[in-house]
Amino acid sequence: MNKSKGYLYYLIWIIGALLLVYYGNRFVSMMEQNSDSVLKVSYSLIGNILYGLALGAYLSMLGGLPNRRSFQRPLFFFVFLPTLLLVIYPILSIYFKMPYGSLYIQLTAQEGYFFITALCGLTMMKSLFGSK
């Protein structure tokens, strides 16, 4: 097996990661400057969710490209679904009275919300697809 092929993949991956972080930060700052909202959800929140999910999905490709559909139930039900609920919690709290609001704010303080959205994107890809 040609080992330089593996090196090339990781080189391309790191270049892609740098580009994703650069353009993702620009995308989030552009969304934060827009003061409008869609169905009461601010563009800032939408931008942070999309950026975190995209970065998490890209992180899942560090182990290889997804090539087959492989459903992993424990990862899906015990990691992905709870993190998905944490990601959409602010959206749900706009429309419904949600419990544990102060606990959620403490959990997502600093960069916690970004970590949760990236984890959600990563586990989504890992639970639904296998890699080479």
mmCIF file of C-alpha atoms in Angstrom:
data_model
loop_
_atom_site.group_PDB
_atom_site.id
_atom_site.type_symbol
_atom_site.label_atom_id
_atom_site.label_comp_id
_atom_site.label_asym_id
_atom_site.label_seq_id
_atom_site.Cartn_x
_atom_site.Cartn_y
_atom_site.Cartn_z
ATOM 1 C CA MET A 1 0.000 0.000 0.000
ATOM 2 C CA ASN A 2 1.238 3.449 -0.862
ATOM 3 C CA LYS A 3 1.753 5.331 2.420
ATOM 4 C CA SER A 4 2.063 8.728 0.713
ATOM 5 C CA LYS A 5 -1.646 8.472 -0.126
ATOM 6 C CA GLY A 6 -2.427 8.607 3.596
ATOM 7 C CA TYR A 7 -0.199 11.626 4.096
ATOM 8 C CA LEU A 8 -1.870 13.417 1.214
ATOM 9 C CA TYR A 9 -5.320 12.791 2.688
ATOM 10 C CA TYR A 10 -4.324 14.313 6.041
ATOM 11 C CA LEU A 11 -2.642 17.261 4.333
ATOM 12 C CA ILE A 12 -5.803 17.943 2.332
ATOM 13 C CA TRP A 13 -7.892 17.451 5.473
ATOM 14 C CA ILE A 14 -5.914 20.017 7.492
ATOM 15 C CA ILE A 15 -6.079 22.539 4.643
ATOM 16 C CA GLY A 16 -9.824 21.982 4.456
ATOM 17 C CA ALA A 17 -10.111 22.395 8.229
ATOM 18 C CA LEU A 18 -8.255 25.699 8.107
ATOM 19 C CA LEU A 19 -10.506 26.911 5.290
ATOM 20 C CA LEU A 20 -13.606 25.754 7.154
ATOM 21 C CA VAL A 21 -12.576 27.593 10.311
ATOM 22 C CA TYR A 22 -11.695 30.764 8.384
ATOM 23 C CA TYR A 23 -14.862 30.902 6.305
ATOM 24 C CA GLY A 24 -16.984 29.564 9.151
ATOM 25 C CA ASN A 25 -15.900 32.414 11.412
ATOM 26 C CA ARG A 26 -16.668 34.885 8.630
ATOM 27 C CA PHE A 27 -20.072 33.260 8.155
ATOM 28 C CA VAL A 28 -20.883 33.448 11.872
ATOM 29 C CA SER A 29 -19.796 37.091 12.119
ATOM 30 C CA MET A 30 -21.902 37.914 9.034
ATOM 31 C CA MET A 31 -24.904 36.191 10.619
ATOM 32 C CA GLU A 32 -24.355 38.028 13.929
ATOM 33 C CA GLN A 33 -24.351 41.401 12.144
ATOM 34 C CA ASN A 34 -27.773 40.682 10.670
ATOM 35 C CA SER A 35 -30.383 41.665 13.232
ATOM 36 C CA ASP A 36 -33.325 39.934 11.523
ATOM 37 C CA SER A 37 -34.876 36.663 12.534
ATOM 38 C CA VAL A 38 -36.643 33.739 10.909
ATOM 39 C CA LEU A 39 -39.709 32.501 12.808
ATOM 40 C CA LYS A 40 -38.445 34.315 15.954
ATOM 41 C CA VAL A 41 -35.046 32.572 15.733
ATOM 42 C CA SER A 42 -32.151 35.017 15.329
ATOM 43 C CA TYR A 43 -29.684 34.678 12.510
ATOM 44 C CA SER A 44 -26.904 34.602 15.091
ATOM 45 C CA LEU A 45 -28.274 31.406 16.634
ATOM 46 C CA ILE A 46 -28.843 29.833 13.212
ATOM 47 C CA GLY A 47 -25.284 30.693 12.176
ATOM 48 C CA ASN A 48 -23.787 29.181 15.327
ATOM 49 C CA ILE A 49 -25.816 25.985 14.911
ATOM 50 C CA LEU A 50 -24.909 25.545 11.245
ATOM 51 C CA TYR A 51 -21.221 26.278 11.835
ATOM 52 C CA GLY A 52 -20.949 23.856 14.756
ATOM 53 C CA LEU A 53 -22.751 21.076 12.883
ATOM 54 C CA ALA A 54 -20.593 21.572 9.781
ATOM 55 C CA LEU A 55 -17.383 21.550 11.811
ATOM 56 C CA GLY A 56 -18.459 18.430 13.704
ATOM 57 C CA ALA A 57 -19.346 16.648 10.468
ATOM 58 C CA TYR A 58 -15.965 17.645 9.018
ATOM 59 C CA LEU A 59 -14.170 16.388 12.129
ATOM 60 C CA SER A 60 -15.769 12.988 11.569
ATOM 61 C CA MET A 61 -13.911 12.770 8.265
ATOM 62 C CA LEU A 62 -10.562 12.779 10.075
ATOM 63 C CA GLY A 63 -10.833 8.984 10.334
ATOM 64 C CA GLY A 64 -11.677 8.639 6.636
ATOM 65 C CA LEU A 65 -14.397 9.504 4.198
ATOM 66 C CA PRO A 66 -17.850 8.085 4.917
ATOM 67 C CA ASN A 67 -18.441 5.308 2.414
ATOM 68 C CA ARG A 68 -21.297 3.128 3.591
ATOM 69 C CA ARG A 69 -24.441 3.465 5.572
ATOM 70 C CA SER A 70 -23.869 1.948 8.996
ATOM 71 C CA PHE A 71 -26.423 2.701 11.712
ATOM 72 C CA GLN A 72 -24.973 2.494 15.225
ATOM 73 C CA ARG A 73 -27.908 2.539 17.633
ATOM 74 C CA PRO A 74 -26.116 3.271 20.956
ATOM 75 C CA LEU A 75 -24.213 6.228 19.516
ATOM 76 C CA PHE A 76 -27.343 7.557 17.832
ATOM 77 C CA PHE A 77 -29.729 7.220 20.763
ATOM 78 C CA PHE A 78 -27.421 7.931 23.708
ATOM 79 C CA VAL A 79 -25.139 10.626 22.275
ATOM 80 C CA PHE A 80 -26.591 12.151 19.092
ATOM 81 C CA LEU A 81 -30.229 12.587 20.168
ATOM 82 C CA PRO A 82 -29.402 14.161 23.570
ATOM 83 C CA THR A 83 -26.927 16.570 21.972
ATOM 84 C CA LEU A 84 -29.477 17.383 19.263
ATOM 85 C CA LEU A 85 -31.980 18.241 21.983
ATOM 86 C CA LEU A 86 -29.380 20.487 23.632
ATOM 87 C CA VAL A 87 -28.707 22.162 20.283
ATOM 88 C CA ILE A 88 -32.372 22.931 19.593
ATOM 89 C CA TYR A 89 -33.164 23.817 23.234
ATOM 90 C CA PRO A 90 -32.872 27.603 22.620
ATOM 91 C CA ILE A 91 -35.236 27.318 19.658
ATOM 92 C CA LEU A 92 -37.712 25.267 21.668
ATOM 93 C CA SER A 93 -37.526 27.766 24.547
ATOM 94 C CA ILE A 94 -38.740 30.505 22.192
ATOM 95 C CA TYR A 95 -41.977 28.659 21.522
ATOM 96 C CA PHE A 96 -42.473 26.642 24.717
ATOM 97 C CA LYS A 97 -41.818 27.175 28.392
ATOM 98 C CA MET A 98 -38.806 24.914 28.951
ATOM 99 C CA PRO A 99 -37.548 23.724 32.353
ATOM 100 C CA TYR A 100 -33.969 24.106 33.595
ATOM 101 C CA GLY A 101 -33.279 27.333 31.692
ATOM 102 C CA SER A 102 -30.654 28.586 34.146
ATOM 103 C CA LEU A 103 -28.904 25.210 34.180
ATOM 104 C CA TYR A 104 -28.799 25.241 30.378
ATOM 105 C CA ILE A 105 -27.306 28.740 30.356
ATOM 106 C CA GLN A 106 -24.560 27.610 32.759
ATOM 107 C CA LEU A 107 -23.903 24.518 30.636
ATOM 108 C CA THR A 108 -23.544 26.485 27.423
ATOM 109 C CA ALA A 109 -21.577 29.406 28.865
ATOM 110 C CA GLN A 110 -18.297 30.344 27.221
ATOM 111 C CA GLU A 111 -17.831 27.926 24.296
ATOM 112 C CA GLY A 112 -20.097 25.166 25.589
ATOM 113 C CA TYR A 113 -22.759 25.652 22.937
ATOM 114 C CA PHE A 114 -20.204 25.407 20.133
ATOM 115 C CA PHE A 115 -18.796 22.207 21.637
ATOM 116 C CA ILE A 116 -22.274 20.687 21.889
ATOM 117 C CA THR A 117 -23.130 21.536 18.265
ATOM 118 C CA ALA A 118 -19.794 20.166 17.037
ATOM 119 C CA LEU A 119 -20.362 16.991 19.064
ATOM 120 C CA CYS A 120 -23.834 16.717 17.554
ATOM 121 C CA GLY A 121 -22.458 16.960 14.012
ATOM 122 C CA LEU A 122 -19.669 14.492 14.756
ATOM 123 C CA THR A 123 -21.942 11.883 16.309
ATOM 124 C CA MET A 124 -24.497 12.328 13.544
ATOM 125 C CA MET A 125 -21.934 11.330 10.933
ATOM 126 C CA LYS A 126 -20.391 8.561 13.047
ATOM 127 C CA SER A 127 -23.741 7.038 13.967
ATOM 128 C CA LEU A 128 -25.178 7.055 10.446
ATOM 129 C CA PHE A 129 -22.120 6.276 8.298
ATOM 130 C CA GLY A 130 -19.099 4.003 8.450
ATOM 131 C CA SER A 131 -15.701 5.093 7.181
ATOM 132 C CA LYS A 132 -12.973 3.502 5.112
#
